[in-house]
Coordinates of C-alpha atoms in Angstrom, one line a residue:
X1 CA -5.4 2.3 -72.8
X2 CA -2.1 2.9 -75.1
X3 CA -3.7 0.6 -77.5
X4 CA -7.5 2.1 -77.5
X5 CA -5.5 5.9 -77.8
X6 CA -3.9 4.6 -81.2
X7 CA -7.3 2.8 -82.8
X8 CA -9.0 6.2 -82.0
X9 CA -5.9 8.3 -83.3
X10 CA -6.1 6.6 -86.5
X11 CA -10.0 6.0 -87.0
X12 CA -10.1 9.9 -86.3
X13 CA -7.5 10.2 -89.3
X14 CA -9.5 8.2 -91.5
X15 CA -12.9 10.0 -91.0
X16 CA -11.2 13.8 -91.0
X17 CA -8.9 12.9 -94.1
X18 CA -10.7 10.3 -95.8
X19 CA -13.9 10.3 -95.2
X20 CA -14.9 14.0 -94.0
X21 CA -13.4 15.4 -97.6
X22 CA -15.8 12.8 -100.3
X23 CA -19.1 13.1 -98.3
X24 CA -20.6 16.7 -100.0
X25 CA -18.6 15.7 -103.2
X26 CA -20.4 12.3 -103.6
X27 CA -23.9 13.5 -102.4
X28 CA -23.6 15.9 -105.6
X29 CA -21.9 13.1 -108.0
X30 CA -24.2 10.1 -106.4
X31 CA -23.9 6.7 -107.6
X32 CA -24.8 6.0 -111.3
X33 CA -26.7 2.6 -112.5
X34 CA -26.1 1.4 -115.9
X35 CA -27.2 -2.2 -117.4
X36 CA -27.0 -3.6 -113.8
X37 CA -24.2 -2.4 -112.4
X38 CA -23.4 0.3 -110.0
X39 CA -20.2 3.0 -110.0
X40 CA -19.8 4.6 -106.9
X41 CA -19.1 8.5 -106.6
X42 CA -15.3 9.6 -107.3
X43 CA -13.3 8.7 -104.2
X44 CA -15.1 6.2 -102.6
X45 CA -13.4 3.0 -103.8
X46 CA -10.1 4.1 -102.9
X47 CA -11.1 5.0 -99.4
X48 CA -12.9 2.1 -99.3
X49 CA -9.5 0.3 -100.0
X50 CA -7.5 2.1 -97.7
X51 CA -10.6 1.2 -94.7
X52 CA -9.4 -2.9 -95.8
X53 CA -5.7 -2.2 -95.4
X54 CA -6.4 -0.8 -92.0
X55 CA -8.0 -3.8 -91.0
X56 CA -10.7 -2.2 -90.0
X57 CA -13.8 -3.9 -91.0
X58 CA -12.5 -7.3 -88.9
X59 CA -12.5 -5.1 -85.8
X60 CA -14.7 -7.4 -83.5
X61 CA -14.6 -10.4 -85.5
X62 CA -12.9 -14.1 -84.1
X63 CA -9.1 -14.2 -84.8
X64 CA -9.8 -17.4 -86.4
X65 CA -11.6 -15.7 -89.2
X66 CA -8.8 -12.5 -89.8
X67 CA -10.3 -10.2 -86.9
X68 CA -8.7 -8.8 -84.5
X69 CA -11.6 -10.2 -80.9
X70 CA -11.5 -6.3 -79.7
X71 CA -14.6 -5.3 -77.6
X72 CA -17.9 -3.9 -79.8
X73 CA -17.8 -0.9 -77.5
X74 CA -14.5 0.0 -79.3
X75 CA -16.0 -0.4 -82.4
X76 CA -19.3 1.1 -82.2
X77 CA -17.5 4.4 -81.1
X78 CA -15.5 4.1 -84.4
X79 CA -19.3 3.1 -86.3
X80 CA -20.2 6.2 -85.2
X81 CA -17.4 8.5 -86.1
X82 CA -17.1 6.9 -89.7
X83 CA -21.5 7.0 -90.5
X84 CA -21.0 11.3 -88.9
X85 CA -17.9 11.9 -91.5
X86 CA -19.7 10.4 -94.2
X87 CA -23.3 8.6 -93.7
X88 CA -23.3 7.3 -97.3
X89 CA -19.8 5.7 -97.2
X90 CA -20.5 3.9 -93.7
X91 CA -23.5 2.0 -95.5
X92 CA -21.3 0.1 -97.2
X93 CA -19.1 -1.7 -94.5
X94 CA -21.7 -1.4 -92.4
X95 CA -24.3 -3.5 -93.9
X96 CA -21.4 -6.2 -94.1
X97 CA -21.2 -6.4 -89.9
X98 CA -25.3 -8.0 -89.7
X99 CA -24.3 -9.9 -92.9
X100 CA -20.9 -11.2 -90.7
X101 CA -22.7 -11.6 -87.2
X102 CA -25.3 -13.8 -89.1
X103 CA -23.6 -16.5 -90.6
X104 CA -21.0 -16.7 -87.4
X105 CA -24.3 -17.6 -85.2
X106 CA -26.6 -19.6 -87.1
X107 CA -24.2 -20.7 -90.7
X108 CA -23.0 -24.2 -91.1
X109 CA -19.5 -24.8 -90.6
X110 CA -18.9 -24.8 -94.3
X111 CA -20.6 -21.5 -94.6
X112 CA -18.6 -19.9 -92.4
X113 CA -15.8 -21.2 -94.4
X114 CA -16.6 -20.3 -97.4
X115 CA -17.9 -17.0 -96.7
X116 CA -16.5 -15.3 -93.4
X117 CA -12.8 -15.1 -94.0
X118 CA -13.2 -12.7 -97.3
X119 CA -15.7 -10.6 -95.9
X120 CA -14.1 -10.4 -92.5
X121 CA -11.1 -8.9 -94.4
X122 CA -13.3 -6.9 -95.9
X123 CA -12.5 -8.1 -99.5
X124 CA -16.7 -9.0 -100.1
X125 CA -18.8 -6.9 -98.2
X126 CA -22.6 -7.7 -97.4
X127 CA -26.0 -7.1 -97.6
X128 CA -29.5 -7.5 -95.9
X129 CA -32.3 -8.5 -98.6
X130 CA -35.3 -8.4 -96.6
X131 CA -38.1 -6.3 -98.2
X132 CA -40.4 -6.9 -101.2
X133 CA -42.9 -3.9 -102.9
X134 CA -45.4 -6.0 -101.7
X135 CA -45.4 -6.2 -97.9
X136 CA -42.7 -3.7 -96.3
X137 CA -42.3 -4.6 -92.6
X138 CA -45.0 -7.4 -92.7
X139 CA -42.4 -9.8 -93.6
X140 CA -45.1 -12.3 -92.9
X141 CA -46.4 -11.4 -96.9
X142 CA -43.2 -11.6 -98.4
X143 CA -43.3 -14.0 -101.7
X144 CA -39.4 -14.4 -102.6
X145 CA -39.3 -18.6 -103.3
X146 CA -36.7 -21.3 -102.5
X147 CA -36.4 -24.0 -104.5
X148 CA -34.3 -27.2 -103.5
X149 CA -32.2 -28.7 -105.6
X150 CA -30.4 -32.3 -105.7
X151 CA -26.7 -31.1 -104.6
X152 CA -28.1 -29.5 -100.6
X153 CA -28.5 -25.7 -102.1
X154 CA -31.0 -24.0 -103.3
X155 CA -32.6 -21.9 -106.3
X156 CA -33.9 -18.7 -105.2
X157 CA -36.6 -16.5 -107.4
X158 CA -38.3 -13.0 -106.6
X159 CA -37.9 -9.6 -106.1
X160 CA -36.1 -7.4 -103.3
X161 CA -36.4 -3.7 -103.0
X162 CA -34.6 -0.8 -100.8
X163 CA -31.5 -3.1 -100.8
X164 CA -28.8 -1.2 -99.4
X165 CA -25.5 -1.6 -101.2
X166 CA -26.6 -4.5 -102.9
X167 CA -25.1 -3.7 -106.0
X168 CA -21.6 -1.8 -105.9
X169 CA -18.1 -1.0 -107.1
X170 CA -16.2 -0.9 -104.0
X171 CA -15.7 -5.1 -102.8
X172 CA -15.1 -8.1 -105.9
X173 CA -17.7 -9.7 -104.4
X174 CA -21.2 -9.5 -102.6
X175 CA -23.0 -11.7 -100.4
X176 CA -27.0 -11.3 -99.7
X177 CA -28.6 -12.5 -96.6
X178 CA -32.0 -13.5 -98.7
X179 CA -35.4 -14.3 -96.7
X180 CA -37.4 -16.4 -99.0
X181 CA -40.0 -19.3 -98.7
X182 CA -39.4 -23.0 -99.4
X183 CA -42.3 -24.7 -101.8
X184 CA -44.4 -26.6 -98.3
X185 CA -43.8 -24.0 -96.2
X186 CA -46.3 -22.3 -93.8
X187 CA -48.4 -18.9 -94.3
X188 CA -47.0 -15.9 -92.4
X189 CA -44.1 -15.1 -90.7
X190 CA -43.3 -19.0 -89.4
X191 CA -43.0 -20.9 -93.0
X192 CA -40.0 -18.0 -93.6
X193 CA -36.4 -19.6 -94.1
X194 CA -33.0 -18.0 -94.6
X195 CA -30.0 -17.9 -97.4
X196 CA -27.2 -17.2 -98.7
X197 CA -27.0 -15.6 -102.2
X198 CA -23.3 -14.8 -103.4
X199 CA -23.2 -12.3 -106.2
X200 CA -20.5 -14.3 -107.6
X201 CA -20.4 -18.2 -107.0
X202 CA -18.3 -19.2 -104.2
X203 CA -16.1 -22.9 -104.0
X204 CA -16.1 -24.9 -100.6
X205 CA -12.9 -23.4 -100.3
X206 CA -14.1 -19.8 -100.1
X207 CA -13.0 -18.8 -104.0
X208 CA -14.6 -16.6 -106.6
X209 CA -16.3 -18.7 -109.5
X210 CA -18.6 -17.5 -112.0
X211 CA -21.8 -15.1 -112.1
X212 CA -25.0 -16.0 -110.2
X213 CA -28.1 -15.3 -111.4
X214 CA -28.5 -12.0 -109.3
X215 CA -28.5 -8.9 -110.7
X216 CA -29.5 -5.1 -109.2
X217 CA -32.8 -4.1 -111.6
X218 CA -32.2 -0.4 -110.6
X219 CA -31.5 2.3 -108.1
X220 CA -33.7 4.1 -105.9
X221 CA -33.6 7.9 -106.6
X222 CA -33.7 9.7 -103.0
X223 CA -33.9 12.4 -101.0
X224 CA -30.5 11.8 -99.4
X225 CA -27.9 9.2 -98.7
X226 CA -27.2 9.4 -102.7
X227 CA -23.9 8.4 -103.1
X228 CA -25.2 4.4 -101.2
X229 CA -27.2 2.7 -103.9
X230 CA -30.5 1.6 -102.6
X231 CA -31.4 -1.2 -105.0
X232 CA -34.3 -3.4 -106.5
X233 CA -32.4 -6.7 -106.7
X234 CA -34.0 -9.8 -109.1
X235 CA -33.2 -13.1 -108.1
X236 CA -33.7 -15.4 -111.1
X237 CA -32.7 -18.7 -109.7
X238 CA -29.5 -17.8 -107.9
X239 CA -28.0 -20.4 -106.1
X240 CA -28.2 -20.0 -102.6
X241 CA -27.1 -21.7 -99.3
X242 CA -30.1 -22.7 -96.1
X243 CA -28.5 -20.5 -93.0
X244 CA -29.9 -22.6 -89.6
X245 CA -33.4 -24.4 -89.7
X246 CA -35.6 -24.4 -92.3
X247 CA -38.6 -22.0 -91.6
X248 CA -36.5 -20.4 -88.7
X249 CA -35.2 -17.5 -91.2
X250 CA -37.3 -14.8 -88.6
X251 CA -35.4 -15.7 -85.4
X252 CA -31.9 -15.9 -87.7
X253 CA -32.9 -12.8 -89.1
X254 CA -32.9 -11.6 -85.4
X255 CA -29.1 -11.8 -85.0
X256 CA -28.7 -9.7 -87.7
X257 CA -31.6 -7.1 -87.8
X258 CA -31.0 -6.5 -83.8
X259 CA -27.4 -5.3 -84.6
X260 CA -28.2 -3.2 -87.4
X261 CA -30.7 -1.7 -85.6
X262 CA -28.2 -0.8 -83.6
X263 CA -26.0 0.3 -85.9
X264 CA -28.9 2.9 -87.5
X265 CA -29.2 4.6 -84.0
X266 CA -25.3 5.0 -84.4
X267 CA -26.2 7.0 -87.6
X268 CA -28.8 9.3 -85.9
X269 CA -26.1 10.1 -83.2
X270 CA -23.3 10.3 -85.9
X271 CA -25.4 13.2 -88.4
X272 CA -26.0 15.1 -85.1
X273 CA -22.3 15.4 -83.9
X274 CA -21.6 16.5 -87.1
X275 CA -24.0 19.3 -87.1
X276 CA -23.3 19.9 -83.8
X277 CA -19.5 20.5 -84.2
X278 CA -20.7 22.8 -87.7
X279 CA -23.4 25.0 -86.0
X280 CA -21.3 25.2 -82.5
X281 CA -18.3 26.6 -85.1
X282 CA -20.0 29.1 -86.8
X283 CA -21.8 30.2 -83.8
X284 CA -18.2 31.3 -82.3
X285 CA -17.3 33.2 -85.5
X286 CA -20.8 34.4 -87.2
X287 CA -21.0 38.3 -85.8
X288 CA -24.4 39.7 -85.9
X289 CA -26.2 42.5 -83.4
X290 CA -25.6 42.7 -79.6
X291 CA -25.9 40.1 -77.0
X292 CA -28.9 41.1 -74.4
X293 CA -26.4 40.5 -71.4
X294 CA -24.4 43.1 -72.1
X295 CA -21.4 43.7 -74.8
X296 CA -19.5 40.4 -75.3
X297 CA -17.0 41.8 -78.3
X298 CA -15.7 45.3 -77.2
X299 CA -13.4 45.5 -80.2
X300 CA -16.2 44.9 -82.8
X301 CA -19.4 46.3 -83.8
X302 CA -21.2 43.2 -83.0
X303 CA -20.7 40.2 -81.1
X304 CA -20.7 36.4 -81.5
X305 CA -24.1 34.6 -82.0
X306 CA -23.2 32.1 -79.5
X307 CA -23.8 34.7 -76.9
X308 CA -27.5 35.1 -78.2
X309 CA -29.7 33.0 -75.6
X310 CA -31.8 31.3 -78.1
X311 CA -28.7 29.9 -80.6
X312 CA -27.7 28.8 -76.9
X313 CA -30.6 27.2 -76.4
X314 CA -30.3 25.5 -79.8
X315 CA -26.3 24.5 -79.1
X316 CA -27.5 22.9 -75.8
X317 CA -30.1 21.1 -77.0
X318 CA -28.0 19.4 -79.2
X319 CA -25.3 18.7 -76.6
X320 CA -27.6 17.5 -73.9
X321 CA -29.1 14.9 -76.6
X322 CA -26.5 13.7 -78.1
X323 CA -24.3 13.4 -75.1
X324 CA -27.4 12.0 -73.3
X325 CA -27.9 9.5 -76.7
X326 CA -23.4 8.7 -76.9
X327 CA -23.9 7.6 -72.8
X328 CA -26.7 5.4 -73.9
X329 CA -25.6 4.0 -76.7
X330 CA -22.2 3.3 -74.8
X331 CA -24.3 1.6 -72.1
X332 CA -25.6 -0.9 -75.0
X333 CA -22.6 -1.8 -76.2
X334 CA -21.2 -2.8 -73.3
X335 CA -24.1 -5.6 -72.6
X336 CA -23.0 -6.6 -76.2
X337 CA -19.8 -7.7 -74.6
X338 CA -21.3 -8.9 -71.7
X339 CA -23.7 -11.5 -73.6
X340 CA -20.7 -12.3 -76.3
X341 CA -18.3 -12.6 -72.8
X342 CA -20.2 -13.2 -70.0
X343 CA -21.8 -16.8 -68.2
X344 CA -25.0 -17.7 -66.7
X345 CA -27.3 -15.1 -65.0
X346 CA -24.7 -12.4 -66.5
X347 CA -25.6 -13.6 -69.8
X348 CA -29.1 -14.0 -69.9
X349 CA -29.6 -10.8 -67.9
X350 CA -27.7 -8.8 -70.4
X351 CA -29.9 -10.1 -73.6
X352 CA -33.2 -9.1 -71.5
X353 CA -31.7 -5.2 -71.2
X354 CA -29.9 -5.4 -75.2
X355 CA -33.7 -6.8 -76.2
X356 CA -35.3 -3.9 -74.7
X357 CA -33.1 -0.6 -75.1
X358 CA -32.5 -1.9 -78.9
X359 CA -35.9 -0.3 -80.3
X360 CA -35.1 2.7 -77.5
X361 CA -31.4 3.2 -79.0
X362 CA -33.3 2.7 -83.1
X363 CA -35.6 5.1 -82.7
X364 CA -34.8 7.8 -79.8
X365 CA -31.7 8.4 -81.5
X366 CA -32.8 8.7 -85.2
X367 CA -35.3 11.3 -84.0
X368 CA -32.8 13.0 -81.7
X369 CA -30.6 13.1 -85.1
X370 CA -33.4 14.3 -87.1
X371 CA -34.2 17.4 -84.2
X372 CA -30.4 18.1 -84.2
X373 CA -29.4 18.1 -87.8
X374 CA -32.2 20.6 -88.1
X375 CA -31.3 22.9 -85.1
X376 CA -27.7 23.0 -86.8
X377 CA -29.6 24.3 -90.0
X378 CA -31.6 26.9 -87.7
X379 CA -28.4 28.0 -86.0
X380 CA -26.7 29.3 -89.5
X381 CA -29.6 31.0 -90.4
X382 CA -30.1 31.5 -94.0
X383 CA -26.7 29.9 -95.1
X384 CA -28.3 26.9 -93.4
X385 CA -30.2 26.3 -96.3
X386 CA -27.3 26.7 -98.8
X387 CA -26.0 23.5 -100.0
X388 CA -22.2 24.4 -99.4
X389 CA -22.2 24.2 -95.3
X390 CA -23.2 20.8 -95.7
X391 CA -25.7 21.2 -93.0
X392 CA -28.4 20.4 -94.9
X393 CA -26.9 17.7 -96.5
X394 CA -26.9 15.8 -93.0
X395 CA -30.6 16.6 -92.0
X396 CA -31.4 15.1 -96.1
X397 CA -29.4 12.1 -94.9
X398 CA -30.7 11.2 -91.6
X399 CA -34.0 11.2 -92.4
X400 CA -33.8 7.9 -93.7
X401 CA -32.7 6.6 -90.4
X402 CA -36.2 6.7 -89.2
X403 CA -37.3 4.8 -91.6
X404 CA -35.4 1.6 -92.2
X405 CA -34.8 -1.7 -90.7
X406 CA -38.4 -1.2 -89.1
X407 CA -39.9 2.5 -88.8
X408 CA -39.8 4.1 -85.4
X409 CA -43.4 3.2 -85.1
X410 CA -42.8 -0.1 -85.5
X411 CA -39.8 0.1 -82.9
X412 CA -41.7 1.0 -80.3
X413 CA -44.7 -1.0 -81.1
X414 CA -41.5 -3.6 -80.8
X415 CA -40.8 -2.1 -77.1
X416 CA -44.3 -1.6 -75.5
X417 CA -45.8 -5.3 -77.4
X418 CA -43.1 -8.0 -77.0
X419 CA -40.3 -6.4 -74.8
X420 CA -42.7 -5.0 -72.0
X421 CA -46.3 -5.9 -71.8
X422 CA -45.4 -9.9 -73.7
X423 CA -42.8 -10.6 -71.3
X424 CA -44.4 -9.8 -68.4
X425 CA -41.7 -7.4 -67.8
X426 CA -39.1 -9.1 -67.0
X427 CA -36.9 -7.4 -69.8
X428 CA -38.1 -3.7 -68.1
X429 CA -37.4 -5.0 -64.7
X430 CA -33.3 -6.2 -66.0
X431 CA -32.9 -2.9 -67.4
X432 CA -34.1 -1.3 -64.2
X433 CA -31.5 -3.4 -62.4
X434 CA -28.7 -2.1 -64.7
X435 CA -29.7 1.7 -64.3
X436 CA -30.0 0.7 -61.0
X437 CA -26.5 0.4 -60.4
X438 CA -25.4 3.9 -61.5
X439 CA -27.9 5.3 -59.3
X440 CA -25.7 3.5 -56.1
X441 CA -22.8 4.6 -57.3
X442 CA -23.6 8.4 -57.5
X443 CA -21.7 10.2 -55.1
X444 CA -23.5 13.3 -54.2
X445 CA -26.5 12.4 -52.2
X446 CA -28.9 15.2 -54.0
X447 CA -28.3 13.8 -57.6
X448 CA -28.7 10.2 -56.5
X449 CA -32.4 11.2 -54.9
X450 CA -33.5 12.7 -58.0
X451 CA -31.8 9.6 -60.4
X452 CA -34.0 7.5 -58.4
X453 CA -36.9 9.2 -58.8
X454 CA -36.5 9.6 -62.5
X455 CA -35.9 5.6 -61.9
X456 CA -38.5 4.8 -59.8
X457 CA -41.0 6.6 -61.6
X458 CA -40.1 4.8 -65.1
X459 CA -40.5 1.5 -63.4
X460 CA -43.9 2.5 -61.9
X461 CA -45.2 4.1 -65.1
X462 CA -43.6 0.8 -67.3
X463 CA -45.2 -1.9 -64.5
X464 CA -48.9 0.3 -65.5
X465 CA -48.2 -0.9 -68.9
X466 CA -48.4 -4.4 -68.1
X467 CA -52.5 -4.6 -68.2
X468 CA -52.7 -2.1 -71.8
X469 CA -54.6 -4.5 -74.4
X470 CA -53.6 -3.9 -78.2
X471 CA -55.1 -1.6 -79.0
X472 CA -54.4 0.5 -75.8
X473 CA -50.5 -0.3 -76.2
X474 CA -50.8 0.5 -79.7
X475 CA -51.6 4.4 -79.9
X476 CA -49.5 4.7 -76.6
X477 CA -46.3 3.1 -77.8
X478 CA -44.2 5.9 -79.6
X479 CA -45.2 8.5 -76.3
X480 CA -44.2 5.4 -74.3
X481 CA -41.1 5.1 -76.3
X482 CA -39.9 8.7 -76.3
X483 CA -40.6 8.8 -72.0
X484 CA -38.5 5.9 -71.5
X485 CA -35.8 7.2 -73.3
X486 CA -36.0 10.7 -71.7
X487 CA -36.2 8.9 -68.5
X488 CA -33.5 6.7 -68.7
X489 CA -31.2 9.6 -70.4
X490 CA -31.7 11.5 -67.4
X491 CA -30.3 8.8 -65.0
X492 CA -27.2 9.0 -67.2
X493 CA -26.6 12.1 -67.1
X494 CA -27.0 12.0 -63.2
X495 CA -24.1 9.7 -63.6
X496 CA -21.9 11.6 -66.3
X497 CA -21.8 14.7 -64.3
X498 CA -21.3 12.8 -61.5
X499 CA -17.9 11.0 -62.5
X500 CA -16.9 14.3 -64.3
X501 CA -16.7 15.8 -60.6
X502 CA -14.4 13.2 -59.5
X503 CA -12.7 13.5 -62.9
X504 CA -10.2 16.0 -61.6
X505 CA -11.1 17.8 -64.7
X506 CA -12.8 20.9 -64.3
X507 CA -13.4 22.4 -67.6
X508 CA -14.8 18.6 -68.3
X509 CA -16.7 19.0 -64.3
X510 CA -18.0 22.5 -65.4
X511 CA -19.5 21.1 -69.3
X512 CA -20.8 18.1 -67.8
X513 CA -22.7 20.4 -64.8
X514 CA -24.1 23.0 -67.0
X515 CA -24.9 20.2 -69.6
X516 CA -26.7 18.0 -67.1
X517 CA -28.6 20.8 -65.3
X518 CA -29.8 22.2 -69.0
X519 CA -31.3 18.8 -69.9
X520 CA -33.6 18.5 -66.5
X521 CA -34.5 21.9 -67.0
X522 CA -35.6 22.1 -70.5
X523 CA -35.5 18.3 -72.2
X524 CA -36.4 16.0 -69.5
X525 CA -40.0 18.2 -69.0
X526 CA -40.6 16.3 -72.7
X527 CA -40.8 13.2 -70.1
X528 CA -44.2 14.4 -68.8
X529 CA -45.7 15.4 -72.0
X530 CA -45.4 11.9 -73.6
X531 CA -46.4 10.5 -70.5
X532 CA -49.9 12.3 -70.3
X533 CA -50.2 11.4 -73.8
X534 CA -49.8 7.9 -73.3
X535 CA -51.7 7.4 -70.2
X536 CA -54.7 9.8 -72.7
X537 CA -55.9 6.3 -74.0
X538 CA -56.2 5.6 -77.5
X539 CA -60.1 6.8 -78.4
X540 CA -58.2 9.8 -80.3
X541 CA -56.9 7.7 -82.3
X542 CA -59.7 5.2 -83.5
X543 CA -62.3 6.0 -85.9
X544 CA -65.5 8.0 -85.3
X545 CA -67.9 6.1 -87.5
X546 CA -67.3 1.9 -88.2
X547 CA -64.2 1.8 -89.8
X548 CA -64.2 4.9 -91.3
X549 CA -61.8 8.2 -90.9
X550 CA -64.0 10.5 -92.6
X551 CA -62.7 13.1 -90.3
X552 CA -59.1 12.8 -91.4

């Protein structure tokens, strides 16, 4: 406990004083591309050095690499605290943890030694080159080509674009996790392999050598995150290095796109504490007409707008969400540790429940953040909309989290195809298991009955699934989506207030009450909405005529 106190002392440092103070100042600056290379907004390298010397990018890395083998649930709570200071910062470092977690699972031995030790460190950092202008998400398309070569690596030639970081100021070196296709390799998704592309060369001994022939074509100009380059990246034969089997770059991808899925959820929830903690401040000092329960600021000629029902309402709804969305994504990184820790039925049982709440955590809470961060606008009113409260600043940044690594469509075309109706639902039925057991160990017999109905009535709802044919599962999946994740955020709260009574706390007893009972009342009716939706069928959707949408 000592030891957790201090890492959360001193990341809490870091985002207030380091972090917190560059995050308006490099949204105006951005990042500025000149004959292919990148300088990063004023700042941002220097707290990027002083994130290295704090050894904080090795967090929940091996030992035998420079980490420090502490739990991911200690370090997603830190993720998020760092993306909420400052989103654009937190791309950087954070692209490097997929970029890490990849080559530890599926690199060669040599890989991992010439590679991991620097960026573990966090003296290279790394990226995720995935996309082409061609094909977007249908990675099946993508063109990118891998040529071999006589001494075991590789030539690599094409085109990335939306890369993340991929060019930069901050690290002396950059390592790409390329997909690309070898010359006899099969149409679609399964003739796909994976690499990787150093900016600069790199010895079998993990040095620096000279240039490789990779260089960042341009930057994206956006509508937020500005001060995190989002590149177009040429290849022009860069050498490159086979990670795992050839034409098995989709399920290594995996390792890496799962956790940065991850990881983008932890953005959602990061913009909307940060609007949160903005709108609930002003809302205690902004004075403005008279509260309609009776006078709440004797001495003044107006009271506080928290006292206003509605700016409650708003407050609230951001609490209950992202309180609701911090248990869930709490709950996730846990099973991480399970899976990395656990054996046997533990193991497997834990990947089943990480495989299906990952789309859940992606999208759910990159909405949520998108709903929040504008509520936090809303709740200041017209100085909302002024650039210096920085709370439009975070609703222009989170936006983008519900579009990368995979649309929220696509996420929950991900949850309702291949984790529920594909597997039978044997995925649904381990995450049952696993709410499950909060339900039993609620204390207070009235909140455990209606847990497990909220429970119970998921399972039911998710087992009707099962029979949906493509098309069916297709136009219900985002409704489906958004009622499992109000569903399954209910149960937690159940639980949170629960454990706050025992707490012995009872300013934390009385938050957690209010809290809960606020999100059955007036966010967890959502649940039914969705589900009538869903359960509509999908002859709304489909054309009227053939093929064509003449009525859209």
């Amino acid at each position: 406990e000592d030891l957790v106190s201090a890492i959360f002392a001193e990341a809490a440092k870091f985002s207030e004083n380091v972090l917190a103070p560059i995050n308006a100042s490099g949204d105006e600056e951005g990042c500025k591309w000149v004959d292919g290379e990148v300088t990063t907004p004023k700042g941002f390298k220097e707290a990027y050095q002083t994130y290295v010397e704090g050894g904080w990018p090795g967090m929940s890395h091996p030992e035998e690499f420079g980490g420090q083998a502490l739990p991911y649930s200690l370090s997603s709570i830190i993720a998020e605290w760092f993306s909420g200071a400052n989103h654009s910062w937190a791309m950087y470092p954070g692209l490097s943890q997929g970029c890490m977690a990849t080559i530890k699972a599926h690199g060669s031995e040599l890989l991992q030694k010439m590679f991991l030790e620097k960026l573990v460190s966090g003296e290279w950092t790394g990226t995720m080159c995935l996309t082409e202008a061609h094909c977007g998400s249908d990675l099946g398309m993508l063109k990118c080509r891998a040529e071999p070569q006589e001494d075991g690596t590789y030539s690599l030639t094409g085109t990335k674009i939306f890369i993340s970081a991929g060019e930069h100021d901050l690290s002396e070196n950059i390592v790409h996790i390329v997909l690309a296709r070898l010359p006899d390799a099969p149409e679609g998704t399964k003739g796909i392999s994976l690499f990787v592309v150093p900016k600069f060369n790199v010895s079998e001994e993990g040095e620096k050598q000279d240039r490789n022939a990779v260089a960042c074509g341009s930057i994206e100009h956006k509508m937020g995150i500005k001060a995190s380059p989002t590149c177009v990246m040429n290849f022009d034969g860069a050498k490159g290095y086979l990670v795992g089997e050839e034409n098995q770059g989709l399920a290594c991808m995996f390792t890496m796109m799962n956790d940065a899925r991850f990881q983008v959820g932890l953005q959602g929830l990061g913009a909307a504490e940060a609007s949160y903690q903005g709108a609930l401040t002003y809302a205690r000092e902004r004075v403005q007409s008279r509260a309609p329960q009776g006078i709440q600021n004797p001495d003044g000629k107006a009271d506080p707008i928290v006292f206003q029902p509605d700016v409650a309402r708003m407050l609230l709804t951001q609490k209950s969400l992202i309180e609701g969305c911090r248990a869930l994504s709490l709950f996730y990184a846990k099973f991480m540790d399970v899976e990395k820790l656990g054996e046997g039925q533990e193991k497997e049982d834990a990947d089943k429940i990480l495989q299906f709440l990952t789309p859940i955590c992606k999208a759910f809470m990159t909405d949520m953040g998108l709903e929040t961060t504008s509520l936090g606008v809303q709740v200041f009113g017209g100085h909302g909309f002024i650039r210096e409260w920085g709370m439009e600043q975070l609703m222009r940044d989170v936006r983008i989290a519900m579009l990368y690594e995979g649309t929220n469509g696509i996420q929950a075309l991900d949850l309702i195809g291949r984790k529920l109706t594909r597997d039978g639902g044997h995925m649904m039925e381990a995450t049952y298991s696993a709410f499950n057991a909060l339900v039993s160990d609620i204390q207070d017999s009235e909140a455990k009955g209606l847990a497990q109905g909220i429970l119970d009535d998921w399972r039911a709802s998710s087992a009707d699934c099962l029979g949906m044919d493509a098309t069916t599962a297709a136009a219900a999946a985002c409704d489906y989506l958004a009622y499992s994740a109000y569903s399954l955020i209910g149960v937690l709260w159940y639980s949170m207030a629960d454990k706050a009574q025992a707490s012995g706390n009872a300013v934390l007893a009385a938050s957690k009450m209010k809290t809960r009972d606020f999100y059955m009342e007036r966010i967890l009716v959502r649940r039914d909405a969705h589900k009538a939706a869903y359960k509509a069928g999908p002859e709304s959707t489909l054309a009227i005529s053939g093929n064509e949408f003449d009525y859209l």
